[in-house]
GROMACS .gro file of C-alpha atoms in nm:
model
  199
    1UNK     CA    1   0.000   0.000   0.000
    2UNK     CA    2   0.113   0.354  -0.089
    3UNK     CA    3   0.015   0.691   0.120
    4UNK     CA    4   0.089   0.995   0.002
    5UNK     CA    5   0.146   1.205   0.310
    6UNK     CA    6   0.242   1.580   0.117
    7UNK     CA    7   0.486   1.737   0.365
    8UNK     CA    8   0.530   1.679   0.702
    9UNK     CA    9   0.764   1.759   0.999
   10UNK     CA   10   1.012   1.497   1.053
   11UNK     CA   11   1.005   1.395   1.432
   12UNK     CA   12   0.605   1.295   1.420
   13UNK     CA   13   0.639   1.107   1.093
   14UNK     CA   14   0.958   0.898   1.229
   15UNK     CA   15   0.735   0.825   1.575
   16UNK     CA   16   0.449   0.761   1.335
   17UNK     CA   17   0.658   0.490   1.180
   18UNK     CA   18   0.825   0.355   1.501
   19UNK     CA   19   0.433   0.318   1.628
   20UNK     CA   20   0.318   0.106   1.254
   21UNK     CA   21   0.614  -0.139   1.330
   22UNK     CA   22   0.538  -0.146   1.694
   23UNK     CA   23   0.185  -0.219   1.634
   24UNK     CA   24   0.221  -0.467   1.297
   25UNK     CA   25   0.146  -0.833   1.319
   26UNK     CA   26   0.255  -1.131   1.114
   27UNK     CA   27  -0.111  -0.997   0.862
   28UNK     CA   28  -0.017  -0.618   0.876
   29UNK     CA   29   0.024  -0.502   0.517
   30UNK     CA   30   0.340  -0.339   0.409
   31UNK     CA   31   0.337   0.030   0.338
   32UNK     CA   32   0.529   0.302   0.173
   33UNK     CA   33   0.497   0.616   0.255
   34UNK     CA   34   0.539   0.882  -0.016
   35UNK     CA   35   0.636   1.218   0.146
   36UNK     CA   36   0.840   1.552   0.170
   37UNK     CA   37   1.008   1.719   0.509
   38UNK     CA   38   1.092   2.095   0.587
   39UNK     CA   39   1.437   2.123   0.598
   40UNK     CA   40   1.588   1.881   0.850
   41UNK     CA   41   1.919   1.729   0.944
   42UNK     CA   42   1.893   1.367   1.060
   43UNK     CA   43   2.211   1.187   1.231
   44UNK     CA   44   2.248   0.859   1.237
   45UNK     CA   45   2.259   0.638   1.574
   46UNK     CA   46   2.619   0.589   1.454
   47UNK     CA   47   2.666   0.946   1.361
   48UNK     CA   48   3.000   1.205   1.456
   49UNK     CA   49   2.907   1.489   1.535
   50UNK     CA   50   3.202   1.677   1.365
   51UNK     CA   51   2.987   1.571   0.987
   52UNK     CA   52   2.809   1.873   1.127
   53UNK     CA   53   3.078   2.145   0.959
   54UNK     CA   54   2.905   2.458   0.968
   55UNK     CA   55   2.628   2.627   1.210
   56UNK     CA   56   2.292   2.654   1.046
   57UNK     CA   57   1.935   2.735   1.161
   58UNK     CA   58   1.852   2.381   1.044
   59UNK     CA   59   1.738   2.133   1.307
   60UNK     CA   60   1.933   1.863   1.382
   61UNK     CA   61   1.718   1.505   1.468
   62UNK     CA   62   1.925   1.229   1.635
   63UNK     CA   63   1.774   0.907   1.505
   64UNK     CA   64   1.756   0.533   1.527
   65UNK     CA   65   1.850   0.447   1.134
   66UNK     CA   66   2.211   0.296   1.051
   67UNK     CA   67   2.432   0.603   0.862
   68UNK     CA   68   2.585   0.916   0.919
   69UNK     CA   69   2.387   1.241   0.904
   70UNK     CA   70   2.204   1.352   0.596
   71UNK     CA   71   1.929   1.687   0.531
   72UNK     CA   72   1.579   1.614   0.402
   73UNK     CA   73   1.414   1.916   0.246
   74UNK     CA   74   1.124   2.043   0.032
   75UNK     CA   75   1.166   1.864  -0.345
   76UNK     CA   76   1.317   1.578  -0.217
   77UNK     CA   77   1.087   1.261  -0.251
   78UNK     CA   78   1.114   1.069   0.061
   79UNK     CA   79   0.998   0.713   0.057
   80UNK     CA   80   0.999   0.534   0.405
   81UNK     CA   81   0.978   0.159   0.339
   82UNK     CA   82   0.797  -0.016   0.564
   83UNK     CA   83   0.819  -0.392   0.501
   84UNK     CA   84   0.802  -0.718   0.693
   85UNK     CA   85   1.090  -0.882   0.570
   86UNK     CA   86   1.007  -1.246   0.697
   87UNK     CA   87   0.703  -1.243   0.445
   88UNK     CA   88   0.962  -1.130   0.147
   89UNK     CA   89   1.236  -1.391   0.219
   90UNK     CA   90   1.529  -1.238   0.194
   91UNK     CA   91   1.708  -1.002   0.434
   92UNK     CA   92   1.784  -0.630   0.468
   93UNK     CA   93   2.129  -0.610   0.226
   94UNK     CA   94   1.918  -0.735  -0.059
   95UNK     CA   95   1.628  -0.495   0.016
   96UNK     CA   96   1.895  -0.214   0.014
   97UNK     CA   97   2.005  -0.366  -0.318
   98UNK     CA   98   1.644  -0.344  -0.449
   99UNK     CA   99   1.577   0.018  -0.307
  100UNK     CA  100   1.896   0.122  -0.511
  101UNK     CA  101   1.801  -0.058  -0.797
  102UNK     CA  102   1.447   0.107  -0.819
  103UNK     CA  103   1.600   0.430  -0.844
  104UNK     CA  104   1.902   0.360  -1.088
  105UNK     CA  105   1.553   0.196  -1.302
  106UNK     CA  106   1.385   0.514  -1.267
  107UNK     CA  107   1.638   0.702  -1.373
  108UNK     CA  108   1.783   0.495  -1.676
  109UNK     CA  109   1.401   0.521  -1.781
  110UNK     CA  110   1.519   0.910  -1.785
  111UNK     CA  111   1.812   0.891  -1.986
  112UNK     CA  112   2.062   0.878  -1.668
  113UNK     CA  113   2.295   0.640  -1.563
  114UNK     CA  114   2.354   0.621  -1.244
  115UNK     CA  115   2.507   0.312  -0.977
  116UNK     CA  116   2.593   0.205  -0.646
  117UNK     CA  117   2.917   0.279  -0.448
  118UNK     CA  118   3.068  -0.013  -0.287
  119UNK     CA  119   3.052   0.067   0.123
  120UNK     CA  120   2.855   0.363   0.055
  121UNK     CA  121   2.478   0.250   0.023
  122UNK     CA  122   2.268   0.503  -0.190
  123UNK     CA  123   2.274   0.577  -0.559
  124UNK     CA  124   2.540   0.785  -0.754
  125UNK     CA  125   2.543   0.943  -1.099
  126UNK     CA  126   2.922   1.058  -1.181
  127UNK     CA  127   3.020   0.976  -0.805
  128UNK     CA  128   2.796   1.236  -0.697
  129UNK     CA  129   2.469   1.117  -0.466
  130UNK     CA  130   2.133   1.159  -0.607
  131UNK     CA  131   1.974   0.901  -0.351
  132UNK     CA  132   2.098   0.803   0.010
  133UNK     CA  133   1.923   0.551   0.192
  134UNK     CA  134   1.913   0.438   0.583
  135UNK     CA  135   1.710   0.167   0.749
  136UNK     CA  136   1.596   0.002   1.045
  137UNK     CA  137   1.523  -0.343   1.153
  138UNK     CA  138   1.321  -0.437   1.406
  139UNK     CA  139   1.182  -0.769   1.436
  140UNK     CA  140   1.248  -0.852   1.114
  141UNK     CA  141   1.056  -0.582   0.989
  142UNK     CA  142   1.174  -0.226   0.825
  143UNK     CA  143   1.111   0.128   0.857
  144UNK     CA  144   1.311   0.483   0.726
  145UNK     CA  145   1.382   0.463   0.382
  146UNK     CA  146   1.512   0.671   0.126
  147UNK     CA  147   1.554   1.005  -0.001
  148UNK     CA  148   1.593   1.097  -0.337
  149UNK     CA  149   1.713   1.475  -0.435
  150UNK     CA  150   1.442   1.607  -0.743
  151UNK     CA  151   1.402   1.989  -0.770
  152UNK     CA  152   1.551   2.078  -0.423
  153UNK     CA  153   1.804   2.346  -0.290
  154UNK     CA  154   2.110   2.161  -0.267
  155UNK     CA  155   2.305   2.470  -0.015
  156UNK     CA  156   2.209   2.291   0.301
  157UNK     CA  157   2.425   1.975   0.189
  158UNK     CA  158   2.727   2.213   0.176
  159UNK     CA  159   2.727   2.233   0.573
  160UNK     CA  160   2.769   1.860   0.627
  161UNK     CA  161   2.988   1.541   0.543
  162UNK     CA  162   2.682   1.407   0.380
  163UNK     CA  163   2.649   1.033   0.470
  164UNK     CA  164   2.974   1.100   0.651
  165UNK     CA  165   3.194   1.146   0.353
  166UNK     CA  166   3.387   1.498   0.368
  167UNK     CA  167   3.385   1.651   0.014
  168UNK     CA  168   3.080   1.438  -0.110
  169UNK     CA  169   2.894   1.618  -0.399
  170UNK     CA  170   2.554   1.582  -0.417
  171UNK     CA  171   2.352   1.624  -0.717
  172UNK     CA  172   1.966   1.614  -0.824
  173UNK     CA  173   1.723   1.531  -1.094
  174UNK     CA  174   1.628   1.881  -1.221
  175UNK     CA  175   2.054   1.990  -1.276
  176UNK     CA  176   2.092   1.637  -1.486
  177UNK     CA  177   1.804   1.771  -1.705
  178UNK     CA  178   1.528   1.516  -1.588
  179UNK     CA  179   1.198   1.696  -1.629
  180UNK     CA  180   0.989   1.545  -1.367
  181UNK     CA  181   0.801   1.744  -1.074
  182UNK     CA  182   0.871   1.590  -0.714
  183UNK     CA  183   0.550   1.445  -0.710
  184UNK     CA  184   0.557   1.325  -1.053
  185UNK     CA  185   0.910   1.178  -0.925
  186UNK     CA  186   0.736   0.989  -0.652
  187UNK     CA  187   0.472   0.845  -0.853
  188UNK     CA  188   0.724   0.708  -1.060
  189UNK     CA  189   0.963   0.604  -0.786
  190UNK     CA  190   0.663   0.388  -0.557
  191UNK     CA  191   0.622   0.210  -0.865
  192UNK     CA  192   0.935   0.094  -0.896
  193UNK     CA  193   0.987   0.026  -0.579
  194UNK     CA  194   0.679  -0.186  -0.552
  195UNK     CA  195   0.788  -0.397  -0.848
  196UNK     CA  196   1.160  -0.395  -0.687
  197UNK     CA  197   1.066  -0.525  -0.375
  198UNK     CA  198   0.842  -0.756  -0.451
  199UNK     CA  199   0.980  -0.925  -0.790
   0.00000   0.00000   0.00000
């Protein structure tokens, strides 16, 4: 099932999705949830705080999803994956492998080649990120997601080690010449994950 949530503040929608797995049982349906964020940092339970490089007005979340620190922001699609990986069979490495694939699908579709980085999960097009992506597991079941950078202002990336990499560039779908809105984007993108996932 897909929900379109529009945009909403981070800390409620991450509770929101800490209650859904709390409350699933082995008949819950999976869910993604199609949204945007205000502008937000979000570290990592593993994160340094020195990835923080420059004083902002942005908030800063500390969170319970693997990685480094990262921003969300408006026209970025954010898709939080919430899955019960028991039901799929396989565990969370390939579902990583899937999310990526999704978008290097959607974007090939677009004329755009992008790939993986090898110890850096998220999706690349000429080594610079276009998608990063962070989950958690908790009783065999997911939730956080991915974010993937549309029609956004890139600036607030410049005051972080984005995913924890100093000197990462970060790039977006609009500045490669891909001509879809965000929410265009995301219709595309739940699609493709759906049929990633579950192939």
């Amino acid at each position: 099932m897909i929900r379109e949530l529009g945009r909403v503040e981070y800390e409620p929608t991450w509770r929101a999705m800490q209650d859904f797995t709390a409350r699933r049982t082995p008949d819950t349906l999976d869910e993604i949830w199609l949204l945007e964020h205000p502008p937000v940092y979000t570290q990592g339970q593993a994160g340094k705080a020195e990835h923080l490089i420059a004083a902002t007005d942005i908030p800063v979340v500390p969170i319970d999803r693997g990685g480094q620190i990262t921003y969300h922001g408006p026209g970025q699609v954010v898709a939080y994956v919430l899955v019960d990986l028991r039901r799929r069979g396989y565990g969370v490495r390939e579902l990583v492998s899937r999310m990526e694939q999704a978008v290097i699908d959607l974007l090939a579709a677009q004329g755009v080649i992008a790939a993986r980085r090898a110890g850096a999960p998220g999706v690349y097009v000429d080594g610079a990120k276009i998608a990063a992506l962070g989950l958690r597991v908790r009783h065999g079941c997911t939730y956080h997601g991915l974010a993937f950078n549309v029609d956004m202002d890139l600036a607030p990336f410049a005051a972080i080690n984005p995913c924890g990499y100093a000197g990462m560039a970060v790039t977006q779908c609009r500045d490669l010449g891909v001509q879809l809105s965000p929410p265009q984007a995301g219709q595309i993108l739940a699609r493709t994950l759906l049929d990633a996932i579950y192939s």
